[in-house]
CSV table of C-alpha atoms and ligand atoms in Angstrom, one decimal:
chain,number,residue,atom,x,y,z
B,1,MET,CA,0.0,0.0,0.0
B,2,SER,CA,2.9,2.4,0.7
B,3,SER,CA,4.0,1.8,-2.8
B,4,VAL,CA,1.1,3.9,-4.1
B,5,PRO,CA,2.5,7.4,-3.1
B,6,PHE,CA,5.9,6.2,-4.3
B,7,ALA,CA,4.4,5.1,-7.6
B,8,ARG,CA,2.8,8.5,-7.9
B,9,LEU,CA,6.1,10.2,-7.3
B,10,LEU,CA,7.6,8.1,-10.0
B,11,LEU,CA,4.8,9.0,-12.3
B,12,SER,CA,5.0,12.7,-11.7
B,13,ALA,CA,8.8,12.4,-12.1
B,14,ALA,CA,8.2,10.6,-15.4
B,15,ILE,CA,5.7,13.2,-16.6
B,16,LEU,CA,8.0,16.0,-15.7
B,17,THR,CA,10.9,14.3,-17.4
B,18,GLY,CA,8.8,13.6,-20.4
B,19,VAL,CA,7.5,17.1,-20.6
B,20,ALA,CA,10.9,18.6,-20.0
B,21,ALA,CA,12.5,16.3,-22.6
B,22,CYS,CA,9.8,17.2,-25.0
B,23,GLY,CA,10.1,20.9,-24.3
B,24,GLY,CA,13.7,20.6,-25.0
B,25,ASP,CA,13.1,18.8,-28.3
B,26,THR,CA,10.6,21.3,-29.4
B,27,SER,CA,12.7,24.3,-28.6
B,28,THR,CA,15.7,22.7,-30.3
B,29,SER,CA,13.7,22.0,-33.4
B,30,THR,CA,12.1,25.5,-33.3
B,31,THR,CA,15.6,27.1,-33.1
B,32,THR,CA,17.1,24.9,-35.8
B,33,SER,CA,14.2,25.2,-38.1
B,34,THR,CA,14.5,29.0,-38.2
B,35,THR,CA,11.7,31.5,-38.7
B,36,THR,CA,9.9,29.5,-41.4
B,37,ALA,CA,8.8,27.1,-38.7
B,38,GLU,CA,7.2,29.8,-36.7
B,39,THR,CA,3.7,29.0,-37.8
B,40,THR,CA,4.0,25.3,-37.5
B,41,ALA,CA,6.0,25.2,-34.2
B,42,PRO,CA,3.2,26.4,-31.8
B,43,ALA,CA,0.7,24.0,-33.4
B,44,ALA,CA,3.2,21.1,-33.2
B,45,ALA,CA,4.2,21.8,-29.6
B,46,PRO,CA,1.0,20.6,-27.8
B,47,GLU,CA,0.7,17.6,-30.1
B,48,ALA,CA,4.3,16.6,-29.4
B,49,THR,CA,3.9,17.0,-25.7
B,50,ALA,CA,0.8,14.8,-25.3
B,51,PRO,CA,1.9,11.6,-27.0
B,52,ALA,CA,5.4,11.8,-25.5
B,53,ALA,CA,4.1,12.2,-22.0
B,54,VAL,CA,1.6,9.3,-22.2
B,55,PRO,CA,4.1,6.5,-23.1
B,56,ALA,CA,6.6,7.9,-20.6
B,57,THR,CA,4.0,7.5,-17.9
B,58,GLU,CA,3.2,4.0,-19.0
B,59,THR,CA,6.8,3.0,-19.1
B,60,ALA,CA,7.4,4.4,-15.7
B,61,ALA,CA,4.3,2.7,-14.3
B,62,ALA,CA,5.2,-0.7,-15.6
B,63,PRO,CA,7.8,-1.7,-13.0
B,64,ALA,CA,6.0,-0.1,-10.1
B,65,THR,CA,2.7,-1.3,-11.4
B,66,PRO,CA,-0.2,-1.2,-8.9
B,67,ALA,CA,-1.2,-4.6,-10.4
B,68,ALA,CA,0.8,-6.3,-7.7
B,69,GLY,CA,-1.7,-5.2,-5.2
B,70,VAL,CA,-4.8,-5.6,-7.3
B,71,THR,CA,-6.9,-8.6,-6.6
B,72,LEU,CA,-9.5,-10.1,-8.8
B,73,ALA,CA,-12.1,-9.7,-6.0
B,74,SER,CA,-11.7,-5.9,-6.2
B,75,LEU,CA,-12.6,-5.9,-9.9
B,76,THR,CA,-15.8,-6.5,-11.8
B,77,GLY,CA,-15.3,-8.5,-15.0
B,78,ASP,CA,-17.2,-7.5,-18.1
B,79,ALA,CA,-17.8,-10.4,-20.4
B,80,THR,CA,-18.5,-8.2,-23.4
B,81,LYS,CA,-15.2,-6.4,-23.0
B,82,GLY,CA,-13.6,-9.8,-22.3
B,83,GLU,CA,-14.7,-11.0,-25.7
B,84,GLN,CA,-12.6,-8.2,-27.2
B,85,VAL,CA,-9.7,-9.1,-25.0
B,86,PHE,CA,-10.1,-12.7,-26.1
B,87,GLY,CA,-9.1,-11.4,-29.6
B,88,GLN,CA,-5.6,-11.7,-28.3
B,89,CYS,CA,-6.0,-15.4,-27.5
B,90,LYS,CA,-7.8,-16.3,-30.8
B,91,THR,CA,-4.6,-16.9,-32.7
B,92,CYS,CA,-4.2,-20.0,-30.6
B,93,HIS,CA,-7.5,-20.8,-28.8
B,94,VAL,CA,-11.1,-21.1,-29.6
B,95,VAL,CA,-14.0,-21.4,-27.1
B,96,GLU,CA,-15.8,-24.1,-29.0
B,97,LYS,CA,-16.0,-27.4,-27.2
B,98,GLY,CA,-13.5,-30.0,-28.4
B,99,VAL,CA,-11.7,-27.7,-30.8
B,100,ASN,CA,-8.0,-27.5,-30.2
B,101,ARG,CA,-5.7,-25.2,-32.2
B,102,VAL,CA,-2.2,-24.3,-31.2
B,103,GLY,CA,-3.6,-24.2,-27.7
B,104,PRO,CA,-6.4,-26.4,-26.2
B,105,SER,CA,-10.1,-25.5,-26.4
B,106,LEU,CA,-11.0,-23.0,-23.7
B,107,TRP,CA,-14.6,-24.2,-23.6
B,108,GLY,CA,-15.4,-24.7,-19.9
B,109,VAL,CA,-11.8,-23.9,-18.8
B,110,VAL,CA,-12.9,-22.1,-15.7
B,111,GLY,CA,-12.9,-24.7,-12.9
B,112,ARG,CA,-11.1,-27.3,-15.1
B,113,LYS,CA,-7.9,-29.1,-14.1
B,114,ALA,CA,-4.9,-27.9,-16.0
B,115,GLY,CA,-3.8,-30.2,-18.7
B,116,SER,CA,-7.0,-32.2,-18.8
B,117,ILE,CA,-8.1,-32.0,-22.4
B,118,GLU,CA,-7.6,-35.6,-23.5
B,119,ASN,CA,-6.4,-35.2,-27.1
B,120,PHE,CA,-4.2,-32.1,-26.6
B,121,LYS,CA,-0.5,-32.5,-26.3
B,122,TYR,CA,0.4,-30.4,-23.3
B,123,SER,CA,3.8,-29.5,-22.1
B,124,PRO,CA,4.9,-31.5,-19.0
B,125,ALA,CA,5.0,-28.1,-17.2
B,126,ASN,CA,1.4,-27.4,-17.8
B,127,LYS,CA,0.2,-31.0,-17.4
B,128,ASN,CA,2.0,-31.4,-14.1
B,129,SER,CA,1.3,-27.9,-12.7
B,130,GLY,CA,-1.3,-29.3,-10.4
B,131,PHE,CA,-3.4,-26.2,-11.1
B,132,THR,CA,-7.1,-26.0,-11.3
B,133,TRP,CA,-8.2,-23.1,-13.4
B,134,THR,CA,-10.2,-21.2,-10.8
B,135,ASP,CA,-10.8,-17.5,-11.5
B,136,GLU,CA,-8.0,-16.6,-9.1
B,137,GLN,CA,-5.6,-19.0,-10.7
B,138,LEU,CA,-6.4,-17.7,-14.2
B,139,PHE,CA,-6.0,-14.1,-13.0
B,140,THR,CA,-2.5,-14.9,-11.8
B,141,TYR,CA,-1.5,-17.1,-14.7
B,142,LEU,CA,-2.7,-14.7,-17.4
B,143,GLU,CA,-0.6,-11.9,-16.2
B,144,ALA,CA,2.6,-13.7,-17.0
B,145,PRO,CA,2.0,-17.3,-18.2
B,146,GLN,CA,5.7,-18.1,-18.6
B,147,LYS,CA,6.5,-17.0,-15.1
B,148,VAL,CA,3.6,-18.9,-13.5
B,149,ILE,CA,4.2,-22.1,-15.5
B,150,PRO,CA,7.9,-22.0,-16.5
B,151,GLY,CA,8.2,-24.3,-19.6
B,152,THR,CA,4.7,-23.7,-20.8
B,153,TYR,CA,4.1,-24.0,-24.5
B,154,MET,CA,1.9,-21.0,-24.4
B,155,ALA,CA,4.0,-18.3,-26.1
B,156,PHE,CA,2.0,-15.3,-24.9
B,157,ALA,CA,3.5,-12.5,-22.9
B,158,GLY,CA,0.4,-12.0,-20.7
B,159,LEU,CA,-2.3,-9.5,-20.1
B,160,LYS,CA,-0.7,-6.8,-17.9
B,161,LYS,CA,-3.9,-4.9,-17.1
B,162,PRO,CA,-5.8,-6.5,-14.2
B,163,GLN,CA,-9.1,-5.3,-15.7
B,164,ASP,CA,-8.3,-7.1,-19.0
B,165,ARG,CA,-7.8,-10.3,-17.1
B,166,ALA,CA,-11.0,-9.9,-15.1
B,167,ASP,CA,-12.9,-9.2,-18.3
B,168,VAL,CA,-11.5,-12.2,-20.2
B,169,ILE,CA,-12.2,-14.5,-17.2
B,170,ALA,CA,-15.8,-13.2,-17.2
B,171,PHE,CA,-16.0,-14.0,-20.9
B,172,LEU,CA,-14.6,-17.5,-20.5
B,173,LYS,CA,-17.1,-18.2,-17.8
B,174,THR,CA,-19.9,-17.6,-20.3
B,175,LYS,CA,-18.4,-20.4,-22.4
B,176,ALA,CA,-19.3,-23.5,-20.4
F,1,LIG,C1,0.6,-18.1,-29.1
F,1,LIG,C2,-0.4,-19.0,-28.8
F,1,LIG,C3,-1.3,-18.7,-27.6
F,1,LIG,C4,-1.9,-17.5,-27.2
F,1,LIG,C5,-1.9,-16.2,-28.0
F,1,LIG,C6,-2.6,-17.8,-26.0
F,1,LIG,N1,-2.4,-19.1,-25.7
F,1,LIG,FE1,-3.2,-20.1,-24.1
F,1,LIG,N2,-2.2,-21.7,-24.5
F,1,LIG,C7,-1.4,-21.9,-25.6
F,1,LIG,C8,-0.8,-23.2,-25.6
F,1,LIG,C9,0.1,-23.8,-26.7
F,1,LIG,C10,-1.2,-23.8,-24.4
F,1,LIG,C11,-0.8,-25.2,-23.9
F,1,LIG,C12,0.3,-24.9,-22.9
F,1,LIG,C13,1.1,-26.1,-22.5
F,1,LIG,O1,0.7,-27.3,-22.7
F,1,LIG,O2,2.2,-25.9,-21.9
F,1,LIG,C14,-2.1,-22.9,-23.8
F,1,LIG,C15,-2.7,-23.1,-22.6
F,1,LIG,C16,-3.7,-22.2,-22.0
F,1,LIG,C17,-4.4,-22.5,-20.8
F,1,LIG,C18,-4.3,-23.8,-20.0
F,1,LIG,C19,-5.4,-24.7,-20.5
F,1,LIG,C20,-5.4,-26.1,-19.9
F,1,LIG,O3,-6.2,-26.9,-20.4
F,1,LIG,O4,-4.6,-26.4,-19.0
F,1,LIG,C21,-5.2,-21.4,-20.5
F,1,LIG,C22,-6.2,-21.2,-19.4
F,1,LIG,C23,-4.9,-20.5,-21.6
F,1,LIG,N3,-4.0,-21.0,-22.5
F,1,LIG,C24,-5.6,-19.3,-21.7
F,1,LIG,C25,-5.3,-18.3,-22.7
F,1,LIG,C26,-5.9,-17.0,-22.7
F,1,LIG,C27,-7.0,-16.6,-21.9
F,1,LIG,C28,-5.2,-16.3,-23.7
F,1,LIG,C29,-5.5,-14.9,-24.2
F,1,LIG,C30,-5.4,-13.9,-23.2
F,1,LIG,C31,-4.2,-17.2,-24.3
F,1,LIG,N4,-4.3,-18.4,-23.6
F,1,LIG,C32,-3.4,-16.9,-25.4
F,1,LIG,C33,-1.2,-21.0,-26.6
F,1,LIG,C34,-1.6,-19.7,-26.6
């Protein structure tokens, strides 16, 4: 919990840095591009500031992410949004019963034992994980699959946003 003000500090620092860096850039380019740029420079400046500041904030937030403290219980999953999030899983999974692709069918996955689809060739890591795919287990797993099950065949970086995970879990629950 004490990490929150610290994270804020980091964020403000990042924003300041971002803005400062950006201001620097802008003034440099204004100076170098001489008087012809006078009309374009003021218009470009606010534009340049905004996108630069946003990624800077995100990058700074990533390591000190509040996600560490976010529990699934504190979130409300939205199945409709979750269907969109599931777009990221679709390259490898479908939610139709008995249809395996690169990954196993995710029909009825919530509550299922890990590695339990008969005709899917799991990694030993997944098969022997001993997991049951409860909401909570999925919430943890989907943040960083390769960390939670080292050796998994699932080549997916993870859903960093807790809300995305809550949403996709809500969606998966409707497919059972
Ligand atoms: C690049 C392909 C790929 C993507 C993208 C992907 N997965 Fe997977 N997933 C796999 C593979 C392959 C496995 C089997 C892992 C193993 O056997 O080690 C798997 C396994 C799983 C399992 C365990 C199933 C079981 O029966 O034990 C769950 C749950 C899962 N994926 C959910 C998701 C969700 C949700 C997403 C999207 C947010 C997703 N996956 C994205 C390939 C993928």
